Coordinates of C-alpha atoms and ligand atoms in Angstrom, one line a residue:
M108 CA 2.7 -15.2 -2.7
N109 CA -0.9 -15.0 -2.9
S110 CA -2.9 -13.3 -0.6
L111 CA -7.1 -14.4 -0.3
W112 CA -8.2 -11.5 -2.2
T113 CA -6.1 -12.5 -5.4
S114 CA -6.2 -16.1 -5.2
T115 CA -10.8 -15.7 -4.6
S116 CA -10.3 -12.9 -7.4
N117 CA -9.9 -13.7 -10.9
T118 CA -6.9 -13.8 -11.3
R119 CA -6.8 -12.7 -15.3
S120 CA -8.6 -9.8 -15.8
G121 CA -8.0 -9.8 -19.7
F122 CA -6.7 -6.4 -20.6
E123 CA -3.8 -6.8 -23.2
S124 CA -0.2 -5.0 -22.9
L125 CA 0.1 -2.1 -25.2
K126 CA 2.1 -2.5 -27.9
G127 CA 2.3 0.7 -29.9
S128 CA 0.8 4.5 -29.7
E129 CA -2.1 5.4 -27.6
V130 CA -3.5 9.1 -27.7
A131 CA -5.7 10.3 -24.6
D132 CA -6.9 13.0 -22.6
V133 CA -5.8 11.6 -19.5
A134 CA -3.0 8.6 -19.0
V135 CA -3.2 6.7 -15.3
V136 CA -0.6 4.7 -13.9
G137 CA -1.7 2.7 -11.9
G138 CA -4.7 -0.4 -11.7
G139 CA -4.9 -0.2 -8.0
I140 CA -8.2 1.3 -6.0
T141 CA -7.0 4.8 -6.8
G142 CA -5.5 4.4 -10.7
V143 CA -9.0 2.1 -11.3
T144 CA -11.4 4.3 -9.8
T145 CA -10.0 8.0 -11.1
A146 CA -10.4 6.1 -14.6
L147 CA -13.5 5.5 -14.1
R148 CA -14.4 8.9 -12.6
L149 CA -13.1 10.7 -15.6
A150 CA -14.8 8.7 -18.0
E151 CA -18.3 9.3 -16.5
A152 CA -17.4 12.5 -17.3
G153 CA -16.4 11.7 -20.8
M154 CA -12.8 11.9 -20.5
S155 CA -11.1 9.3 -23.0
V156 CA -8.7 7.5 -21.0
A157 CA -5.8 4.9 -21.1
L158 CA -5.1 3.3 -17.8
V159 CA -1.8 1.1 -17.8
E160 CA -0.1 -1.4 -15.3
S161 CA 3.2 -3.0 -15.2
A162 CA 1.6 -6.5 -13.7
R163 CA -2.5 -7.4 -13.0
I164 CA -5.5 -5.1 -11.8
G165 CA -5.5 -4.6 -8.4
A166 CA -3.1 -7.1 -7.3
G167 CA 0.0 -4.7 -6.2
N168 CA -1.0 -3.1 -2.6
T169 CA -4.8 -3.1 -3.0
G170 CA -4.9 -7.0 -3.5
R171 CA -2.7 -7.1 -0.2
S172 CA -5.3 -4.8 2.2
T173 CA -7.5 -6.2 4.3
G174 CA -10.4 -5.1 2.4
N175 CA -11.5 -2.6 5.6
L176 CA -13.2 0.7 4.5
Y177 CA -14.1 3.6 7.2
A178 CA -14.2 6.8 7.5
T179 CA -11.7 7.6 11.3
L180 CA -7.8 6.3 10.2
S181 CA -5.8 3.6 11.7
H182 CA -3.8 5.4 13.8
G183 CA -6.5 7.4 15.5
L184 CA -8.1 10.8 15.0
A185 CA -6.5 11.4 18.5
T186 CA -3.3 11.5 17.0
L187 CA -4.5 14.0 14.0
L188 CA -6.7 16.1 16.1
G189 CA -3.3 16.5 17.6
K190 CA -1.8 17.7 15.0
W191 CA -4.4 19.8 12.8
G192 CA -7.4 20.7 15.0
E193 CA -11.5 20.2 15.0
E194 CA -12.1 22.5 11.4
T195 CA -9.1 19.6 9.7
L196 CA -11.0 16.2 12.1
R197 CA -14.8 16.9 10.5
S198 CA -13.0 16.9 7.1
V199 CA -11.3 14.0 6.7
V200 CA -13.9 12.1 8.5
R201 CA -16.8 13.6 6.5
L202 CA -14.4 13.0 2.8
R203 CA -13.5 9.7 4.4
G204 CA -17.3 9.0 5.1
E205 CA -18.6 10.3 1.7
A206 CA -15.6 8.2 0.1
V207 CA -17.3 4.8 1.5
A208 CA -20.9 5.8 1.1
Q209 CA -20.1 6.1 -2.8
I210 CA -18.1 2.6 -2.7
A211 CA -21.5 1.9 -1.5
R212 CA -23.6 3.2 -4.3
D213 CA -20.7 2.6 -7.4
V214 CA -20.8 -1.7 -4.9
E215 CA -25.4 -1.8 -5.8
T216 CA -26.1 0.1 -8.6
L217 CA -22.9 -1.5 -10.8
R218 CA -24.0 -4.8 -9.2
L219 CA -20.1 -5.2 -8.7
D220 CA -19.8 -8.9 -7.0
C221 CA -17.1 -8.3 -3.9
D222 CA -18.3 -9.7 -1.1
F223 CA -18.7 -5.6 -0.5
E224 CA -21.6 -6.0 3.5
R225 CA -21.6 -2.8 5.8
V226 CA -20.1 -4.0 9.6
D227 CA -19.2 -1.8 12.7
L228 CA -15.6 -1.1 13.4
H229 CA -14.7 -2.1 17.3
I230 CA -11.1 -0.9 18.6
G231 CA -9.7 -1.9 22.0
L232 CA -6.7 -3.9 23.5
E233 CA -5.1 -7.1 24.4
Q234 CA -3.7 -6.0 27.8
E235 CA -5.7 -3.6 29.5
A236 CA -3.2 -0.9 31.0
G237 CA -2.8 2.7 32.4
D238 CA -1.5 4.3 28.7
A239 CA -2.9 2.8 26.6
L240 CA -6.1 2.3 27.9
Q241 CA -5.1 6.2 28.3
A242 CA -5.0 6.9 24.8
L243 CA -7.9 4.7 23.6
R244 CA -10.4 7.0 25.7
E245 CA -9.1 10.5 23.6
E246 CA -8.5 8.3 20.5
F247 CA -12.8 7.7 21.8
A248 CA -13.6 11.2 22.8
A249 CA -11.6 12.3 19.1
L250 CA -13.8 10.1 17.5
A251 CA -17.4 11.6 18.9
L252 CA -16.0 15.0 18.1
A253 CA -15.5 13.8 14.4
G254 CA -19.3 13.4 15.0
L255 CA -18.5 9.3 14.7
A256 CA -21.1 8.8 17.7
P257 CA -18.7 5.9 18.8
D258 CA -19.5 3.9 21.9
W259 CA -17.8 1.2 24.4
V260 CA -19.6 -2.2 23.6
E261 CA -18.7 -5.7 26.0
P262 CA -15.6 -7.3 23.1
P263 CA -17.0 -9.3 21.0
L264 CA -13.5 -11.2 20.6
A265 CA -12.7 -13.1 23.6
L266 CA -9.0 -11.9 23.2
A267 CA -10.5 -8.3 23.5
S268 CA -9.2 -6.9 26.9
G269 CA -11.7 -5.1 28.8
R270 CA -14.2 -3.0 26.6
M271 CA -14.1 -2.3 22.8
L272 CA -14.6 1.0 21.2
R273 CA -17.1 0.5 18.8
I274 CA -18.0 2.7 15.4
R275 CA -21.4 1.6 13.1
G276 CA -22.0 1.2 9.5
Q277 CA -18.6 0.9 8.6
A278 CA -18.0 -1.7 5.6
Q279 CA -15.8 -4.4 3.8
C280 CA -15.4 -6.0 1.1
N281 CA -12.9 -8.2 -0.4
P282 CA -10.6 -5.3 -2.4
C283 CA -9.0 -6.8 -5.3
A284 CA -12.4 -8.2 -6.7
Y285 CA -13.8 -4.9 -6.1
V286 CA -11.5 -3.8 -7.9
Q287 CA -11.5 -5.8 -11.1
A288 CA -15.2 -5.5 -11.0
L289 CA -14.3 -1.2 -11.6
A290 CA -12.1 -2.0 -14.0
A291 CA -14.8 -3.7 -15.9
Q292 CA -16.7 -0.7 -15.4
A293 CA -14.5 1.6 -16.7
Q294 CA -13.5 -1.0 -19.8
R295 CA -17.9 -0.1 -20.6
R296 CA -17.7 3.7 -20.2
G297 CA -14.8 3.7 -22.8
A298 CA -11.4 4.3 -21.0
R299 CA -8.5 1.6 -22.4
L300 CA -6.5 -0.6 -20.4
F301 CA -3.5 -2.2 -20.7
E302 CA -2.1 -4.9 -17.5
E303 CA 1.5 -6.3 -18.0
T304 CA 2.3 -2.2 -19.2
R305 CA 5.4 -1.1 -17.4
V306 CA 6.5 2.6 -17.6
I307 CA 9.6 3.0 -17.9
D308 CA 9.6 7.3 -18.3
I309 CA 7.4 10.6 -17.9
D310 CA 8.0 13.1 -19.6
A311 CA 5.8 15.6 -18.1
S312 CA 6.4 18.6 -21.0
E313 CA 5.3 16.7 -23.8
G314 CA 2.4 14.8 -21.8
R315 CA 4.2 10.9 -23.0
V316 CA 4.0 8.7 -20.8
R317 CA 6.9 5.8 -22.0
T318 CA 5.7 2.2 -21.9
T319 CA 8.7 -0.9 -22.6
D320 CA 6.4 -1.6 -25.7
G321 CA 4.8 2.0 -26.7
E322 CA 3.6 5.1 -26.0
I323 CA 0.8 6.7 -24.7
R324 CA 0.4 11.0 -25.2
A325 CA -1.9 13.0 -23.1
G326 CA -3.0 16.1 -21.9
A327 CA -2.9 15.0 -18.1
I328 CA -0.9 12.0 -16.2
V329 CA -2.0 10.8 -13.5
I330 CA 1.0 8.8 -11.1
A331 CA -1.5 5.7 -9.5
T332 CA 1.3 3.6 -8.0
H333 CA 1.1 3.9 -5.2
S334 CA 4.7 5.3 -4.2
P335 CA 4.8 7.9 -6.8
I336 CA 7.7 5.6 -9.5
G337 CA 9.9 8.7 -10.7
F338 CA 11.7 11.8 -8.6
N339 CA 8.9 13.5 -6.4
L340 CA 9.7 16.0 -3.2
V341 CA 7.3 14.3 -1.3
Q342 CA 8.9 10.8 -1.5
A343 CA 11.5 12.8 1.5
E344 CA 8.3 12.9 3.5
M345 CA 7.3 9.7 3.6
Q346 CA 8.2 6.3 5.5
P347 CA 7.6 3.0 4.1
C348 CA 6.7 0.5 6.5
I349 CA 6.0 -3.6 6.0
E350 CA 3.3 -5.5 6.8
Y351 CA 1.8 -9.2 6.5
G352 CA -1.1 -10.8 6.2
I353 CA -2.4 -14.4 6.3
S354 CA -5.7 -16.5 6.3
A355 CA -7.3 -19.5 7.8
R356 CA -9.9 -21.4 8.1
V357 CA -11.8 -21.3 10.9
E358 CA -15.0 -23.4 12.5
A359 CA -17.7 -21.5 11.3
G360 CA -18.7 -19.0 14.2
A361 CA -14.9 -18.9 15.4
M362 CA -15.1 -14.9 14.3
P363 CA -17.6 -12.4 14.5
S364 CA -18.3 -10.5 11.8
G365 CA -16.7 -7.0 11.9
I366 CA -14.0 -4.7 11.3
F367 CA -11.5 -6.0 14.7
W368 CA -8.0 -3.5 16.1
F369 CA -6.2 -4.0 18.5
R370 CA -3.7 -1.0 19.3
D371 CA -1.1 -2.7 22.1
G372 CA -0.5 -5.1 20.1
E373 CA -0.2 -3.8 16.4
H374 CA -3.1 -6.8 15.6
S375 CA -6.3 -5.8 12.4
L376 CA -8.5 -9.4 12.4
R377 CA -11.7 -9.9 9.9
R378 CA -13.9 -12.1 9.0
Y379 CA -14.6 -13.3 5.6
R380 CA -17.1 -15.6 4.3
H381 CA -16.5 -16.8 0.4
A382 CA -18.3 -19.6 -1.6
G383 CA -19.5 -20.7 1.6
V384 CA -16.3 -21.4 3.7
E385 CA -15.8 -18.8 6.5
H386 CA -12.0 -17.7 7.1
L387 CA -10.0 -15.3 9.2
V388 CA -7.5 -12.7 8.5
V389 CA -5.5 -12.1 11.0
I390 CA -2.8 -8.4 10.0
G391 CA -0.3 -7.6 12.3
E392 CA 4.2 -6.8 12.0
P393 CA 5.0 -4.1 10.4
H394 CA 8.5 -3.0 10.5
R395 CA 11.0 -0.7 8.3
T396 CA 11.0 -1.6 4.2
G397 CA 14.9 -2.7 4.3
E398 CA 15.2 -3.7 7.4
Q399 CA 15.9 -7.2 8.3
A400 CA 12.7 -9.0 9.1
P401 CA 12.4 -12.5 9.1
E402 CA 9.4 -13.0 7.5
A403 CA 9.3 -16.4 8.2
V404 CA 9.5 -15.4 12.2
R405 CA 6.8 -13.2 11.8
L406 CA 4.7 -14.8 9.8
E407 CA 5.0 -18.5 12.1
R408 CA 4.0 -15.5 14.9
L409 CA 0.8 -13.8 13.4
R410 CA 0.5 -17.6 12.6
G411 CA 0.3 -18.8 16.7
F412 CA -1.9 -15.6 17.4
A413 CA -4.8 -16.7 15.4
R414 CA -3.9 -20.3 16.9
R415 CA -3.8 -19.7 20.6
H416 CA -7.8 -17.5 19.8
F417 CA -9.0 -19.0 17.4
G418 CA -10.5 -23.0 16.6
V419 CA -8.0 -22.9 13.3
E420 CA -8.2 -25.6 10.3
T421 CA -6.8 -25.1 8.7
F422 CA -3.5 -22.1 7.4
E423 CA -4.2 -20.7 3.4
H424 CA -2.7 -18.0 2.2
C425 CA -0.2 -15.8 3.8
W426 CA 1.3 -11.8 2.2
S427 CA 2.9 -8.2 2.8
A428 CA 1.9 -5.1 1.6
Q429 CA 3.8 -2.1 1.6
Q430 CA 2.2 1.5 3.3
L431 CA 3.3 5.1 3.2
R432 CA 2.7 6.6 5.6
S433 CA 3.3 11.2 5.5
A434 CA 4.8 12.7 8.4
D435 CA 2.0 15.3 9.0
G436 CA -0.7 12.7 8.9
L437 CA -2.6 13.6 5.4
P438 CA -2.3 11.6 2.1
Y439 CA -0.5 13.9 -0.7
I440 CA -3.6 13.9 -3.2
G441 CA -3.5 16.5 -6.5
R442 CA -1.5 18.9 -8.9
S443 CA 2.3 17.9 -7.8
A444 CA 5.4 20.1 -9.2
H445 CA 4.0 19.6 -13.2
D446 CA 0.8 21.3 -13.6
N447 CA -0.3 18.1 -15.5
V448 CA 1.1 15.9 -13.2
F449 CA -1.2 14.5 -9.8
I450 CA 0.1 11.9 -8.0
A451 CA -2.0 10.0 -5.3
T452 CA 0.0 8.9 -2.3
G453 CA 1.4 8.9 1.9
F454 CA -2.1 7.0 3.0
A455 CA -1.0 5.1 5.8
A456 CA -3.3 2.0 6.0
D457 CA -6.0 3.7 4.9
G458 CA -6.2 4.1 1.0
L459 CA -9.1 2.1 0.1
T460 CA -11.0 5.2 1.0
W461 CA -8.1 7.4 0.1
G462 CA -7.9 6.0 -2.8
T463 CA -11.7 6.7 -3.7
V464 CA -11.3 10.0 -2.6
A465 CA -8.4 10.5 -4.8
A466 CA -10.3 9.7 -7.5
G467 CA -13.1 12.3 -7.1
L468 CA -10.3 15.4 -6.3
I469 CA -8.2 14.2 -9.5
R470 CA -11.3 14.1 -11.1
D471 CA -12.1 17.9 -9.9
L472 CA -8.6 19.3 -10.9
V473 CA -8.0 18.0 -14.5
Q474 CA -12.1 19.1 -15.1
D475 CA -11.1 22.6 -12.7
K476 CA -13.4 21.8 -11.0
G477 CA -14.1 23.5 -7.9
N478 CA -13.6 20.7 -5.0
P479 CA -13.1 21.1 -0.8
A480 CA -10.3 19.3 -0.1
V481 CA -7.5 20.0 -3.1
D482 CA -5.9 22.8 -0.5
L483 CA -5.8 20.1 2.7
L484 CA -4.5 17.0 0.6
S485 CA -1.8 19.3 -2.4
P486 CA 0.9 17.6 -2.8
R487 CA 2.2 21.3 -2.8
R488 CA 1.3 21.8 0.9
L489 CA 4.7 23.0 3.4
T490 CA 3.2 22.2 6.7
P491 CA 6.8 21.6 8.5
V492 CA 5.0 22.2 12.8
K493 CA 3.0 19.6 11.6
S494 CA 5.2 16.7 10.1
A495 CA 8.6 18.4 12.4
K496 CA 8.4 15.5 14.3
G497 CA 7.9 12.6 10.9
W498 CA 9.7 14.3 9.2
A499 CA 13.1 14.4 11.7
E500 CA 12.9 11.0 11.9
E501 CA 12.3 9.4 8.5
N502 CA 14.8 12.0 7.5
A503 CA 17.4 10.2 10.2
A504 CA 16.0 7.3 8.6
V505 CA 17.0 8.0 5.4
V506 CA 20.2 9.7 6.1
K507 CA 21.6 6.7 7.9
H508 CA 21.3 4.6 5.5
L509 CA 22.3 6.8 2.4
V510 CA 25.9 7.8 4.6
G511 CA 25.8 4.8 7.1
D512 CA 25.7 1.8 3.8
R513 CA 28.8 3.5 2.0
L514 CA 30.1 3.0 5.6
R515 CA 29.3 0.4 6.8
Q516 CA 31.7 -2.6 6.5
V517 CA 30.2 -4.9 3.8
E518 CA 30.2 -8.3 5.1
P519 CA 34.0 -9.3 3.5
A520 CA 32.4 -12.5 1.7
S521 CA 33.7 -13.2 -0.8
L522 CA 31.2 -14.5 -4.1
S523 CA 31.4 -17.9 -3.6
S524 CA 29.9 -17.5 0.3
V525 CA 26.3 -16.8 -1.6
A526 CA 24.3 -19.9 -1.8
P527 CA 21.9 -21.0 -4.2
G528 CA 19.3 -19.3 -3.7
Q529 CA 20.2 -16.4 -1.8
G530 CA 21.6 -12.8 -2.3
K531 CA 24.0 -10.7 -0.4
L532 CA 26.3 -7.9 -0.7
V533 CA 29.7 -8.5 -1.2
D534 CA 32.6 -6.8 -1.2
H535 CA 34.7 -7.4 -4.1
Q536 CA 38.4 -6.0 -4.3
G537 CA 37.0 -2.9 -2.8
K538 CA 33.9 -2.3 -4.3
T539 CA 30.6 -3.4 -2.9
F540 CA 27.9 -5.5 -5.5
A541 CA 24.7 -7.0 -4.6
V542 CA 24.8 -10.7 -6.0
Y543 CA 22.6 -12.6 -6.2
R544 CA 23.2 -17.1 -7.2
A545 CA 20.5 -18.7 -8.8
S546 CA 19.6 -22.2 -8.0
D547 CA 21.6 -23.4 -11.2
G548 CA 24.5 -21.6 -9.7
T549 CA 23.8 -19.0 -12.0
L550 CA 25.4 -15.7 -10.6
T551 CA 23.7 -12.1 -11.8
V552 CA 26.0 -8.9 -10.2
L553 CA 24.2 -5.6 -9.7
S554 CA 24.6 -2.3 -8.2
P555 CA 24.2 -1.9 -5.2
V556 CA 22.5 1.6 -5.6
C557 CA 18.7 2.4 -6.3
P558 CA 18.4 3.9 -9.4
H559 CA 16.1 6.1 -7.3
L560 CA 17.7 8.4 -4.6
R561 CA 21.1 6.3 -5.1
C562 CA 20.8 4.7 -1.1
H563 CA 21.7 0.3 -0.7
V564 CA 19.7 -2.0 -1.7
A565 CA 19.1 -5.3 1.3
W566 CA 19.1 -8.5 0.4
N567 CA 15.4 -9.2 1.1
P568 CA 15.6 -13.6 2.2
E569 CA 11.8 -14.7 2.4
Q570 CA 10.5 -12.5 -0.8
P571 CA 13.8 -13.1 -2.7
G572 CA 14.4 -10.2 -4.0
W573 CA 16.3 -6.8 -3.2
D574 CA 14.5 -4.0 -1.1
C575 CA 15.7 -0.5 -0.8
P576 CA 15.5 1.0 2.7
C577 CA 14.9 4.6 2.0
H578 CA 12.3 5.0 -0.4
G579 CA 10.7 1.0 -0.5
S580 CA 12.2 0.6 -4.4
R581 CA 12.0 -3.3 -4.5
F582 CA 13.9 -5.1 -6.8
H583 CA 14.0 -8.9 -8.8
P584 CA 16.5 -10.6 -8.1
D585 CA 18.0 -10.6 -11.8
G586 CA 17.8 -6.4 -10.6
R587 CA 14.5 -5.4 -12.5
V588 CA 12.2 -2.9 -11.1
L589 CA 9.3 -4.5 -9.3
D590 CA 7.9 -2.2 -7.5
G591 CA 8.9 2.0 -7.8
P592 CA 9.4 5.4 -6.7
A593 CA 12.5 3.7 -9.1
L594 CA 11.9 3.3 -13.2
S595 CA 14.8 1.8 -13.9
D596 CA 16.2 -1.5 -12.8
L597 CA 19.7 -1.9 -11.2
E598 CA 22.7 -1.6 -13.3
R599 CA 23.8 -4.9 -14.7
L600 CA 27.4 -5.4 -13.9
R601 CA 30.5 -7.2 -15.0
L602 CA 32.3 -9.6 -12.7
E603 CA 35.1 -11.2 -14.7
D604 CA 36.4 -12.7 -12.3
A605 CA 33.0 -14.2 -10.3
R606 CA 32.9 -17.7 -9.2
Ligands
FAD213 C1 -1.1 -5.1 6.0 C2 -1.9 -3.9 4.9 C3 -3.5 -3.8 5.1 C4 -3.9 -2.4 4.7 N1 -5.6 -2.8 4.8 C5 -6.0 -1.6 4.5 C6 -7.5 -2.0 4.8 O1 -8.2 -2.6 5.0 N2 -7.9 -0.2 4.2 C7 -7.3 0.4 3.6 O2 -8.7 1.1 3.5 N3 -6.3 0.3 3.1 C8 -5.4 -0.3 4.1 N4 -4.4 -0.9 3.8 C9 -3.4 0.7 2.6 C10 -3.5 0.0 1.3 O3 -3.4 -1.1 1.3 C11 -3.2 1.3 0.1 O4 -3.0 2.2 0.3 C12 -3.6 1.1 -0.8 O5 -3.8 0.1 -1.7 C13 -3.4 2.2 -2.1 O6 -3.3 1.5 -3.6 P1 -3.4 2.1 -4.6 O7 -4.0 2.0 -6.1 O8 -2.9 3.6 -4.7 O9 -1.9 1.7 -4.6 P2 -1.8 -0.3 -5.3 O10 -3.1 -1.0 -4.7 O11 0.0 -0.4 -4.8 O12 -1.5 0.2 -6.6 C14 -0.5 0.4 -7.8 C15 -0.8 -0.3 -8.9 O13 0.9 0.1 -9.9 C16 1.4 -0.1 -10.5 N5 2.9 0.3 -10.7 C17 3.5 0.4 -10.2 N6 5.1 0.3 -10.9 C18 4.1 1.2 -12.6 C19 4.9 1.0 -13.6 N7 6.1 2.5 -13.7 N8 4.4 1.0 -14.4 C20 2.9 0.3 -13.9 N9 2.2 0.4 -13.4 C21 2.6 0.2 -12.3 C22 1.7 -1.4 -9.6 O14 1.6 -2.8 -10.2 C23 0.2 -1.5 -8.5 O15 -0.3 -1.9 -9.2 C24 -3.2 -1.5 4.0 C25 -2.5 -1.9 4.1 C26 -1.6 -2.8 4.2 C27 0.7 -2.8 4.5

């Protein structure tokens, strides 16, 4: 499934895959907004950088986002204020506001072709009801306290019920085009970039990043893979969640300019004008990764929403992306348990701006320079009270999967009941297998145990593949790892009597 952004950008950035050995000051793993911006910032600082991306630059979660850039947080500043207090509220908004300004500067000075524009952000309700309205008023107060000077406006969209809260001067772009243009700039400054190069092992003590056909030796390693690959304690603190997007062609003027968030319906809307065509983008229908949620139904609900409220001419693209929410509401950016390994994760649905914050912070840490955000965003922080509710919820879910998966009665289906194009967890002679039958009838028999922290994977029928509900790893139907934190594939098993 291609997003509107990947479809309207270059699908091939043209970087070779890595074959052989490279030596660099810094190895960056992951070619999304976080990795590419970090590579550029480090190259600008005069460091030698090698970046590896397992697929295409910008085509990960960055190229499946909404392309909105803002100083606030999508789950609300009132929540942040309640957990962290006024000082942190102001720091977060300042850091994020500076990152949006940095993106705007880069777009202008580096002439990045990515349809960047300054727009207003609107937050409102689809149904004006007591509790939701009260929450919106509290959000207004938190935004004002943070210095974002919100105001109440008559809604520019008819679907809004009641007035909307507005924050001026935020921004939007095509996120995939932005990152690809940034990658070209990093290369111009000497960074070496490699696509279609999967990292399969990281040895922190030796400063070695091993890929399928080569390796990088580096003094510092930045893991910018969205969910940090390999084992990292912060994974136990994060909740993986999938959300969907659709785009449609609409009549000129049907969708006003701006960012539109509807709190109660959990919909995010924007317009994208590209090559003289007007597109509507609708994002929504979030759910936990790995949990049963028919994608076709969810996408159809988004289309129904678009049809009800806009003059849709045709539907074009549909896609999904994953977000990782930290338990205490702030991302984890900085040194991991190893002093020479840096991570940036837990961005929730705000990672275009957090990824940009991360790039500046990691550049400073690598160079041993001071940065005011080091302690606040440190992955080593311990915030038991602020995390308590989120941590309990998240770990109840993980424990449910670690324990429940094993105890659950797996459907006592025979292998022959797995239809072509389908995968199933089946019980066979007292053991559980993850079985996929290709359209030509060939069976792939795999261990259902995710190699990351040993939860059982679940079949995702709509985006054929195996998803891990615990920490969000995703696998191809044939077991190849597509998304971390897992580093290795699902184990292939031989089932002599498989029919
Ligand atoms: C539906 C949705 C909409 C969103 N909209 C917005 C928005 O409007 N604004 C906003 O600020 N945020 C938004 N977000 C969040 C945002 O998309 C992400 O937080 C952000 O893109 C993360 O960027 P990243 O570079 O860290 O990760 P990614 O863009 O996912 O990049 C990580 C890269 O690492 C690569 N990789 C993974 N494993 C390996 C490996 N072993 N070896 C080599 N490479 C590897 C992947 O292929 C990938 O390209 C949204 C999220 C969702 C779910």
